mmCIF file of C-alpha atoms in Angstrom:
data_model
loop_
_atom_site.group_PDB
_atom_site.id
_atom_site.type_symbol
_atom_site.label_atom_id
_atom_site.label_comp_id
_atom_site.label_asym_id
_atom_site.label_seq_id
_atom_site.Cartn_x
_atom_site.Cartn_y
_atom_site.Cartn_z
ATOM 1 C CA MET A 1325 -12.367 2.654 -10.000
ATOM 2 C CA GLN A 1326 -12.238 -0.919 -11.722
ATOM 3 C CA GLU A 1327 -8.381 -0.070 -12.621
ATOM 4 C CA LEU A 1328 -8.002 0.740 -8.782
ATOM 5 C CA ILE A 1329 -8.938 -2.766 -7.342
ATOM 6 C CA GLU A 1330 -7.309 -4.417 -10.470
ATOM 7 C CA TYR A 1331 -3.816 -2.475 -9.673
ATOM 8 C CA ILE A 1332 -4.041 -3.772 -5.938
ATOM 9 C CA ALA A 1333 -5.243 -6.935 -6.331
ATOM 10 C CA ARG A 1334 -2.458 -7.798 -9.243
ATOM 11 C CA SER A 1335 0.052 -6.219 -7.092
ATOM 12 C CA LEU A 1336 -0.666 -8.723 -4.514
ATOM 13 C CA VAL A 1337 -1.537 -12.375 -5.739
ATOM 14 C CA ASP A 1338 0.533 -14.857 -6.947
ATOM 15 C CA HIS A 1339 -1.246 -15.027 -10.272
ATOM 16 C CA PRO A 1340 -1.731 -11.566 -11.300
ATOM 17 C CA GLU A 1341 -3.274 -13.079 -14.947
ATOM 18 C CA ASP A 1342 -6.115 -14.582 -13.202
ATOM 19 C CA VAL A 1343 -7.236 -11.172 -11.832
ATOM 20 C CA ARG A 1344 -10.777 -10.682 -12.754
ATOM 21 C CA VAL A 1345 -13.081 -7.366 -11.964
ATOM 22 C CA THR A 1346 -16.391 -6.942 -13.052
ATOM 23 C CA GLU A 1347 -18.921 -3.780 -12.323
ATOM 24 C CA THR A 1348 -22.397 -3.941 -12.281
ATOM 25 C CA SER A 1349 -24.268 -0.295 -11.951
ATOM 26 C CA GLY A 1350 -27.673 -0.269 -9.959
ATOM 27 C CA ALA A 1351 -29.812 2.856 -9.159
ATOM 28 C CA HIS A 1352 -27.363 4.363 -6.000
ATOM 29 C CA ALA A 1353 -24.459 2.339 -6.309
ATOM 30 C CA VAL A 1354 -21.754 -0.074 -8.318
ATOM 31 C CA ILE A 1355 -21.008 -3.283 -7.160
ATOM 32 C CA TYR A 1356 -17.336 -4.568 -7.801
ATOM 33 C CA GLU A 1357 -16.811 -8.113 -8.256
ATOM 34 C CA LEU A 1358 -13.240 -9.344 -7.904
ATOM 35 C CA ARG A 1359 -12.197 -12.497 -8.602
ATOM 36 C CA VAL A 1360 -8.705 -14.167 -8.164
ATOM 37 C CA ARG A 1361 -7.371 -17.589 -8.019
ATOM 38 C CA PRO A 1362 -8.961 -19.444 -5.106
ATOM 39 C CA ALA A 1363 -5.370 -20.060 -3.462
ATOM 40 C CA ASP A 1364 -5.050 -16.107 -3.962
ATOM 41 C CA LYS A 1365 -8.180 -15.366 -2.183
ATOM 42 C CA GLY A 1366 -5.844 -14.742 0.935
ATOM 43 C CA TRP A 1367 -3.994 -11.703 -0.517
ATOM 44 C CA VAL A 1368 -7.237 -10.014 -1.421
ATOM 45 C CA ILE A 1369 -8.897 -10.537 2.158
ATOM 46 C CA GLY A 1370 -6.198 -10.180 4.964
ATOM 47 C CA ARG A 1371 -6.227 -11.112 8.067
ATOM 48 C CA GLN A 1372 -9.465 -10.452 9.462
ATOM 49 C CA GLY A 1373 -10.626 -8.746 6.276
ATOM 50 C CA ARG A 1374 -8.130 -6.131 6.440
ATOM 51 C CA VAL A 1375 -6.735 -5.755 2.750
ATOM 52 C CA ALA A 1376 -10.684 -6.104 1.822
ATOM 53 C CA ASN A 1377 -11.851 -3.389 4.171
ATOM 54 C CA ALA A 1378 -8.424 -1.040 2.936
ATOM 55 C CA MET A 1379 -9.441 -1.555 -0.139
ATOM 56 C CA ARG A 1380 -12.952 -0.483 0.290
ATOM 57 C CA THR A 1381 -11.779 2.649 2.378
ATOM 58 C CA LEU A 1382 -9.906 3.790 -0.917
ATOM 59 C CA LEU A 1383 -12.699 2.461 -2.967
ATOM 60 C CA ARG A 1384 -15.036 4.743 -1.160
ATOM 61 C CA VAL A 1385 -12.731 7.526 -1.458
ATOM 62 C CA ALA A 1386 -12.475 7.244 -5.239
ATOM 63 C CA SER A 1387 -16.372 7.058 -5.642
ATOM 64 C CA THR A 1388 -17.616 9.754 -3.558
ATOM 65 C CA ARG A 1389 -16.107 12.189 -5.791
ATOM 66 C CA LYS A 1390 -18.422 10.641 -8.526
ATOM 67 C CA ARG A 1391 -21.304 10.569 -6.057
ATOM 68 C CA ARG A 1392 -22.122 7.091 -6.607
ATOM 69 C CA ARG A 1393 -21.622 4.442 -3.559
ATOM 70 C CA ALA A 1394 -19.207 1.674 -4.731
ATOM 71 C CA ILE A 1395 -19.405 -1.744 -3.363
ATOM 72 C CA LEU A 1396 -16.428 -4.460 -3.397
ATOM 73 C CA GLU A 1397 -17.418 -7.878 -3.090
ATOM 74 C CA ILE A 1398 -14.366 -10.847 -2.948
ATOM 75 C CA VAL A 1399 -16.090 -14.115 -5.042
ATOM 76 C CA MET B 939 24.932 -21.720 -21.854
ATOM 77 C CA ASP B 940 24.456 -23.806 -24.788
ATOM 78 C CA ALA B 941 23.053 -21.805 -28.073
ATOM 79 C CA ALA B 942 19.952 -23.900 -28.257
ATOM 80 C CA ARG B 943 18.967 -21.956 -24.834
ATOM 81 C CA ARG B 944 19.728 -18.439 -25.705
ATOM 82 C CA SER B 945 16.351 -17.870 -28.034
ATOM 83 C CA VAL B 946 13.083 -19.203 -27.007
ATOM 84 C CA GLU B 947 9.055 -18.828 -27.845
ATOM 85 C CA GLY B 948 6.685 -18.406 -24.922
ATOM 86 C CA ARG B 949 2.869 -18.608 -25.091
ATOM 87 C CA GLY B 950 0.304 -17.557 -22.688
ATOM 88 C CA LYS B 951 -3.062 -15.904 -22.962
ATOM 89 C CA THR B 952 -1.891 -12.291 -23.597
ATOM 90 C CA VAL B 953 1.674 -10.902 -24.529
ATOM 91 C CA ASP B 954 2.152 -10.751 -20.626
ATOM 92 C CA ASP B 955 1.727 -14.492 -19.823
ATOM 93 C CA ALA B 956 3.746 -15.140 -23.107
ATOM 94 C CA ILE B 957 6.750 -13.378 -22.055
ATOM 95 C CA LEU B 958 6.409 -14.842 -18.714
ATOM 96 C CA ASP B 959 6.418 -18.050 -19.966
ATOM 97 C CA ALA B 960 9.501 -17.383 -21.943
ATOM 98 C CA LEU B 961 11.221 -16.082 -19.070
ATOM 99 C CA THR B 962 10.608 -19.132 -16.892
ATOM 100 C CA LYS B 963 11.872 -21.122 -20.076
ATOM 101 C CA LEU B 964 15.180 -19.323 -19.862
ATOM 102 C CA GLY B 965 15.369 -18.841 -16.349
ATOM 103 C CA ALA B 966 16.314 -15.379 -16.911
ATOM 104 C CA SER B 967 14.547 -12.022 -15.611
ATOM 105 C CA ARG B 968 12.722 -9.506 -17.987
ATOM 106 C CA GLU B 969 15.827 -7.261 -18.430
ATOM 107 C CA ALA B 970 18.274 -9.774 -19.495
ATOM 108 C CA VAL B 971 16.264 -10.328 -22.386
ATOM 109 C CA ASP B 972 14.727 -8.965 -25.752
ATOM 110 C CA ILE B 973 11.056 -9.449 -26.514
ATOM 111 C CA GLU B 974 9.805 -10.032 -30.227
ATOM 112 C CA VAL B 975 5.943 -10.271 -30.060
ATOM 113 C CA LEU B 976 4.849 -13.010 -33.046
ATOM 114 C CA THR B 977 1.486 -12.610 -32.558
ATOM 115 C CA GLU B 978 -0.403 -10.782 -29.848
ATOM 116 C CA GLY B 979 -3.404 -13.469 -29.883
ATOM 117 C CA SER B 980 -7.027 -13.103 -29.482
ATOM 118 C CA ARG B 981 -9.564 -13.891 -26.829
ATOM 119 C CA GLY B 982 -11.886 -14.919 -29.140
ATOM 120 C CA VAL B 983 -15.938 -14.763 -28.124
ATOM 121 C CA TRP B 984 -16.364 -16.863 -24.723
ATOM 122 C CA GLY B 985 -13.006 -18.765 -25.388
ATOM 123 C CA ILE B 986 -14.234 -19.883 -29.115
ATOM 124 C CA GLY B 987 -11.690 -18.877 -31.833
ATOM 125 C CA ALA B 988 -9.044 -17.944 -28.784
ATOM 126 C CA GLU B 989 -5.611 -17.657 -29.753
ATOM 127 C CA ASP B 990 -2.392 -17.748 -27.856
ATOM 128 C CA ALA B 991 -0.288 -14.533 -27.831
ATOM 129 C CA ARG B 992 3.266 -15.740 -28.788
ATOM 130 C CA VAL B 993 6.719 -14.161 -28.243
ATOM 131 C CA ARG B 994 10.435 -15.214 -28.734
ATOM 132 C CA ALA B 995 12.836 -14.048 -26.284
ATOM 133 C CA VAL B 996 16.778 -13.681 -26.843
ATOM 134 C CA LEU B 997 19.103 -13.611 -24.420
ATOM 135 C CA LYS B 998 21.217 -10.305 -24.687
ATOM 136 C CA ALA B 999 24.871 -10.923 -24.927
ATOM 137 C CA SER B 1000 25.841 -10.539 -21.477
ATOM 138 C CA PRO B 1001 22.998 -11.242 -19.507
ATOM 139 C CA ARG B 1002 22.448 -10.409 -15.616
ATOM 140 C CA PRO B 1003 22.568 -13.305 -13.479
ATOM 141 C CA ALA B 1004 19.030 -14.948 -13.463
ATOM 142 C CA ALA B 1005 16.481 -13.659 -11.096
ATOM 143 C CA PRO B 1006 13.840 -15.945 -9.593
ATOM 144 C CA PRO B 1007 10.831 -16.598 -11.525
ATOM 145 C CA ARG B 1008 9.160 -14.570 -8.663
ATOM 146 C CA GLN B 1009 10.830 -11.139 -9.345
ATOM 147 C CA ALA B 1010 10.526 -11.979 -13.457
ATOM 148 C CA ARG B 1011 6.563 -12.243 -12.825
ATOM 149 C CA VAL B 1012 6.764 -8.987 -10.813
ATOM 150 C CA ALA B 1013 8.320 -7.294 -13.725
ATOM 151 C CA VAL B 1014 6.446 -8.343 -16.252
ATOM 152 C CA ALA B 1015 2.926 -7.695 -14.327
ATOM 153 C CA GLU B 1016 4.262 -3.959 -13.700
ATOM 154 C CA PRO B 1017 6.625 -2.668 -16.197
ATOM 155 C CA GLU B 1018 6.324 0.876 -14.933
ATOM 156 C CA ILE B 1019 9.041 0.141 -12.272
ATOM 157 C CA PRO B 1020 12.404 0.318 -13.970
ATOM 158 C CA PRO B 1021 14.623 -2.611 -12.860
ATOM 159 C CA GLY B 1022 16.964 -1.793 -10.035
ATOM 160 C CA ALA B 1023 15.157 1.280 -8.810
ATOM 161 C CA SER B 1024 15.735 2.091 -5.208
ATOM 162 C CA GLU B 1025 12.980 0.928 -2.696
ATOM 163 C CA ALA B 1026 11.941 4.632 -2.008
ATOM 164 C CA GLU B 1027 11.696 5.253 -5.657
ATOM 165 C CA ILE B 1028 9.597 1.534 -5.540
ATOM 166 C CA ALA B 1029 7.526 3.092 -3.137
ATOM 167 C CA ARG B 1030 6.858 6.479 -4.613
ATOM 168 C CA ARG B 1031 5.861 4.669 -7.632
ATOM 169 C CA VAL B 1032 3.345 2.453 -6.112
ATOM 170 C CA VAL B 1033 1.705 5.603 -4.018
ATOM 171 C CA ALA B 1034 1.702 7.639 -7.403
ATOM 172 C CA THR B 1035 -0.080 4.596 -9.092
ATOM 173 C CA LEU B 1036 -2.700 4.350 -6.275
ATOM 174 C CA VAL B 1037 -3.585 7.942 -6.009
ATOM 175 C CA SER B 1038 -3.536 8.579 -9.731
ATOM 176 C CA LYS B 1039 -6.217 5.055 -10.140
ATOM 177 C CA MET B 1040 -8.151 6.698 -7.150
ATOM 178 C CA GLY B 1041 -8.865 9.776 -9.918
ATOM 179 C CA LEU B 1042 -6.826 11.847 -7.693
ATOM 180 C CA HIS B 1043 -4.400 14.804 -9.126
ATOM 181 C CA ALA B 1044 -1.221 15.176 -6.784
ATOM 182 C CA ASP B 1045 2.359 15.159 -6.713
ATOM 183 C CA VAL B 1046 3.973 12.181 -4.906
ATOM 184 C CA VAL B 1047 7.617 12.805 -3.745
ATOM 185 C CA ILE B 1048 10.208 11.293 -1.529
ATOM 186 C CA ALA B 1049 10.596 13.448 1.587
ATOM 187 C CA GLU B 1050 12.610 13.302 4.466
ATOM 188 C CA PRO B 1051 12.173 11.418 7.322
ATOM 189 C CA PRO B 1052 11.116 13.720 10.228
ATOM 190 C CA GLU B 1053 14.170 14.276 13.224
ATOM 191 C CA SER B 1054 11.476 13.540 15.729
ATOM 192 C CA THR B 1055 12.003 11.615 18.805
ATOM 193 C CA ALA B 1056 9.032 9.582 18.501
ATOM 194 C CA SER B 1057 10.571 7.687 15.195
ATOM 195 C CA SER B 1058 14.166 8.160 15.516
ATOM 196 C CA GLU B 1059 14.369 6.764 19.186
ATOM 197 C CA GLU B 1060 12.333 3.532 18.792
ATOM 198 C CA THR B 1061 13.610 2.284 15.378
ATOM 199 C CA GLN B 1062 17.019 2.348 15.813
ATOM 200 C CA GLY B 1063 19.186 2.760 12.738
ATOM 201 C CA GLU B 1064 17.245 2.655 9.780
ATOM 202 C CA PRO B 1065 15.056 5.788 9.120
ATOM 203 C CA PRO B 1066 11.445 5.044 7.876
ATOM 204 C CA ILE B 1067 11.072 5.929 3.543
ATOM 205 C CA VAL B 1068 8.295 8.807 3.888
ATOM 206 C CA VAL B 1069 6.395 9.482 0.534
ATOM 207 C CA ASP B 1070 4.576 12.283 0.814
ATOM 208 C CA ILE B 1071 1.675 13.109 -1.226
ATOM 209 C CA ARG B 1072 0.831 16.987 -2.445
ATOM 210 C CA GLY B 1073 -1.687 18.861 -3.905
ATOM 211 C CA ASP B 1074 -4.820 20.815 -3.440
ATOM 212 C CA ASP B 1075 -8.134 19.380 -1.654
ATOM 213 C CA LEU B 1076 -6.387 15.956 -0.194
ATOM 214 C CA GLY B 1077 -8.253 15.889 2.831
ATOM 215 C CA ILE B 1078 -10.175 13.195 1.542
ATOM 216 C CA LEU B 1079 -7.268 11.191 1.793
ATOM 217 C CA ILE B 1080 -6.658 11.249 5.332
ATOM 218 C CA GLY B 1081 -10.265 10.913 6.251
ATOM 219 C CA ARG B 1082 -11.837 10.921 9.707
ATOM 220 C CA ARG B 1083 -8.778 10.958 12.163
ATOM 221 C CA GLY B 1084 -6.654 9.508 10.000
ATOM 222 C CA GLU B 1085 -8.362 6.448 8.720
ATOM 223 C CA THR B 1086 -7.843 6.885 5.036
ATOM 224 C CA LEU B 1087 -4.438 7.607 5.163
ATOM 225 C CA ARG B 1088 -3.822 4.522 7.466
ATOM 226 C CA ASP B 1089 -5.701 1.963 4.759
ATOM 227 C CA LEU B 1090 -3.617 3.545 1.887
ATOM 228 C CA GLN B 1091 -0.372 3.252 3.813
ATOM 229 C CA PHE B 1092 -1.395 -0.200 4.611
ATOM 230 C CA ILE B 1093 -1.967 -1.026 0.828
ATOM 231 C CA ALA B 1094 1.241 0.655 -0.186
ATOM 232 C CA ARG B 1095 3.171 -1.027 2.239
ATOM 233 C CA LEU B 1096 1.416 -4.743 1.299
ATOM 234 C CA ILE B 1097 2.315 -4.310 -2.513
ATOM 235 C CA VAL B 1098 5.658 -2.784 -1.796
ATOM 236 C CA SER B 1099 6.655 -5.910 0.042
ATOM 237 C CA ARG B 1100 5.544 -7.991 -2.392
ATOM 238 C CA LYS B 1101 7.804 -6.088 -4.755
ATOM 239 C CA VAL B 1102 10.935 -5.959 -2.642
ATOM 240 C CA GLY B 1103 9.905 -9.081 -0.274
ATOM 241 C CA HIS B 1104 10.566 -7.640 3.051
ATOM 242 C CA TRP B 1105 7.765 -5.565 5.108
ATOM 243 C CA PRO B 1106 9.039 -1.783 3.987
ATOM 244 C CA ASN B 1107 9.596 1.132 7.024
ATOM 245 C CA LEU B 1108 7.474 2.923 4.895
ATOM 246 C CA VAL B 1109 5.704 6.091 6.082
ATOM 247 C CA VAL B 1110 2.831 7.666 3.679
ATOM 248 C CA ASP B 1111 2.033 11.296 4.451
ATOM 249 C CA VAL B 1112 -0.394 13.666 2.864
ATOM 250 C CA GLN B 1113 1.196 17.370 2.879
ATOM 251 C CA ALA B 1114 3.241 16.733 5.832
ATOM 252 C CA TYR B 1115 0.254 15.964 7.855
ATOM 253 C CA ARG B 1116 1.691 13.336 10.032
ATOM 254 C CA GLN B 1117 4.653 15.716 11.082
ATOM 255 C CA HIS B 1118 1.891 18.358 11.810
ATOM 256 C CA ARG B 1119 -0.300 15.835 14.211
ATOM 257 C CA GLU B 1120 2.894 14.616 15.695
ATOM 258 C CA GLN B 1121 4.150 18.217 16.690
ATOM 259 C CA ALA B 1122 0.408 19.155 17.657
ATOM 260 C CA LEU B 1123 0.063 15.820 20.001
ATOM 261 C CA THR B 1124 3.122 16.682 21.403
ATOM 262 C CA GLN B 1125 2.446 19.866 22.563
ATOM 263 C CA LEU B 1126 -0.661 18.945 24.037
ATOM 264 C CA ALA B 1127 0.796 15.922 25.867
ATOM 265 C CA ARG B 1128 3.201 18.237 27.366
ATOM 266 C CA ARG B 1129 0.897 20.548 28.351
ATOM 267 C CA MET B 1130 -1.787 18.001 29.694
ATOM 268 C CA ALA B 1131 1.267 16.717 31.547
ATOM 269 C CA ASP B 1132 1.648 20.334 33.377
ATOM 270 C CA LYS B 1133 -2.116 20.135 34.323
ATOM 271 C CA VAL B 1134 -1.868 16.786 35.784
ATOM 272 C CA ARG B 1135 1.224 17.963 37.935
ATOM 273 C CA LEU B 1136 -0.325 20.983 39.481
ATOM 274 C CA THR B 1137 -3.933 19.407 39.942
ATOM 275 C CA ARG B 1138 -2.560 16.204 40.914
ATOM 276 C CA GLN B 1139 -5.486 14.713 39.143
ATOM 277 C CA PRO B 1140 -5.577 12.322 36.225
ATOM 278 C CA VAL B 1141 -6.402 13.284 32.436
ATOM 279 C CA SER B 1142 -7.581 11.389 30.129
ATOM 280 C CA LEU B 1143 -7.355 12.384 26.148
ATOM 281 C CA GLU B 1144 -9.621 12.018 23.235
ATOM 282 C CA PRO B 1145 -9.686 8.619 21.589
ATOM 283 C CA MET B 1146 -6.742 8.130 19.134
ATOM 284 C CA PRO B 1147 -5.409 5.546 16.768
ATOM 285 C CA PRO B 1148 -2.243 3.528 18.001
ATOM 286 C CA ASN B 1149 0.300 5.461 15.970
ATOM 287 C CA GLU B 1150 -0.923 8.681 17.842
ATOM 288 C CA ARG B 1151 -1.322 6.980 21.210
ATOM 289 C CA ARG B 1152 2.108 5.807 20.726
ATOM 290 C CA ILE B 1153 3.575 9.744 20.399
ATOM 291 C CA VAL B 1154 2.066 10.800 23.409
ATOM 292 C CA HIS B 1155 3.455 7.669 25.828
ATOM 293 C CA LEU B 1156 7.144 8.813 23.751
ATOM 294 C CA ALA B 1157 6.494 12.193 24.409
ATOM 295 C CA LEU B 1158 5.997 11.748 28.486
ATOM 296 C CA ARG B 1159 8.247 8.746 28.783
ATOM 297 C CA ASP B 1160 11.078 10.798 30.791
ATOM 298 C CA ASP B 1161 8.660 13.152 32.472
ATOM 299 C CA PRO B 1162 9.604 12.721 36.329
ATOM 300 C CA TYR B 1163 5.906 13.971 37.414
ATOM 301 C CA VAL B 1164 3.590 11.824 35.039
ATOM 302 C CA MET B 1165 3.240 8.663 33.559
ATOM 303 C CA THR B 1166 0.965 7.293 31.210
ATOM 304 C CA GLN B 1167 -1.374 4.561 30.200
ATOM 305 C CA SER B 1168 -3.840 3.605 27.508
ATOM 306 C CA THR B 1169 -7.620 2.226 28.354
ATOM 307 C CA GLY B 1170 -10.352 1.107 26.395
ATOM 308 C CA GLU B 1171 -10.783 -0.920 23.431
ATOM 309 C CA GLY B 1172 -10.736 -0.669 19.887
ATOM 310 C CA GLU B 1173 -11.610 2.721 18.665
ATOM 311 C CA ALA B 1174 -12.643 4.095 21.723
ATOM 312 C CA ARG B 1175 -8.967 3.473 23.401
ATOM 313 C CA LYS B 1176 -7.409 6.867 24.407
ATOM 314 C CA VAL B 1177 -4.068 7.692 26.756
ATOM 315 C CA VAL B 1178 -4.747 8.658 30.690
ATOM 316 C CA ILE B 1179 -2.183 10.526 31.994
ATOM 317 C CA TYR B 1180 -1.726 10.455 35.958
ATOM 318 C CA PRO B 1181 0.668 11.722 38.223
ATOM 319 C CA ARG B 1182 3.297 9.981 39.415
ATOM 320 C CA THR B 1183 3.607 9.404 43.090
#
């Protein structure tokens, strides 16, 4: 799951070496925090959050199989 | 090229960074050099005791023309894509990587672009690259009204565009879902057009995403008895078929 976010983010930004994803497990959900260089944020958010929302869709598919809700935050 | 520049040492936090550093110094692309890893480096604990990774890059005897740094960076970040791969092959690999990292098992193949009226007439010339995901239980990849497939295609296009430097004409499909949907929609459109022609009453179809509305508009574009129009906003936007007066 973390790998999915990392792969997408690294493929889009100008500085893939500065992409970090951390995972925090809660009772019912897992929170993924994606960090990129401030200048790269636009790439992972997109116009009107389109990229971020598309990543959330793919994450949701990947996580429903594990019966855990996944939340993606870009910080 | 002078001898001193044929071999350089690169440094960075990781081996990939060090290779990138070396390639930047040489102004060469990844495939034009041989890389020898000197030290892998270590991250240390909280940055204490961290050691840079170091590599030696040696230009091969007849190097290819130097690639711009952007390409070098991409090649380093995604070593699984061989240099010189076609756009279709790059797209196939990107989709395959996405699907496998989503935890799904499927075959990803380059499919023939459909010989349909809807896609070939509008996009003159260049047929789209069609990448089809094949396997069992992949309905999850399509999602409600194809939303998941739409987002998967969007992300795949974006990643491919970053690799090839332009917006690719790429269609991502699951078990030829889009192709079947197009046939079904075309048939539906013709059936409803007949109804409109006979009753002379407008018929509105179910709300549909933009690409599906487009299929309906195109299917009835040359129909002398009816005309089509989209109404409604966002998710609720739908096609209405009117009798031509």
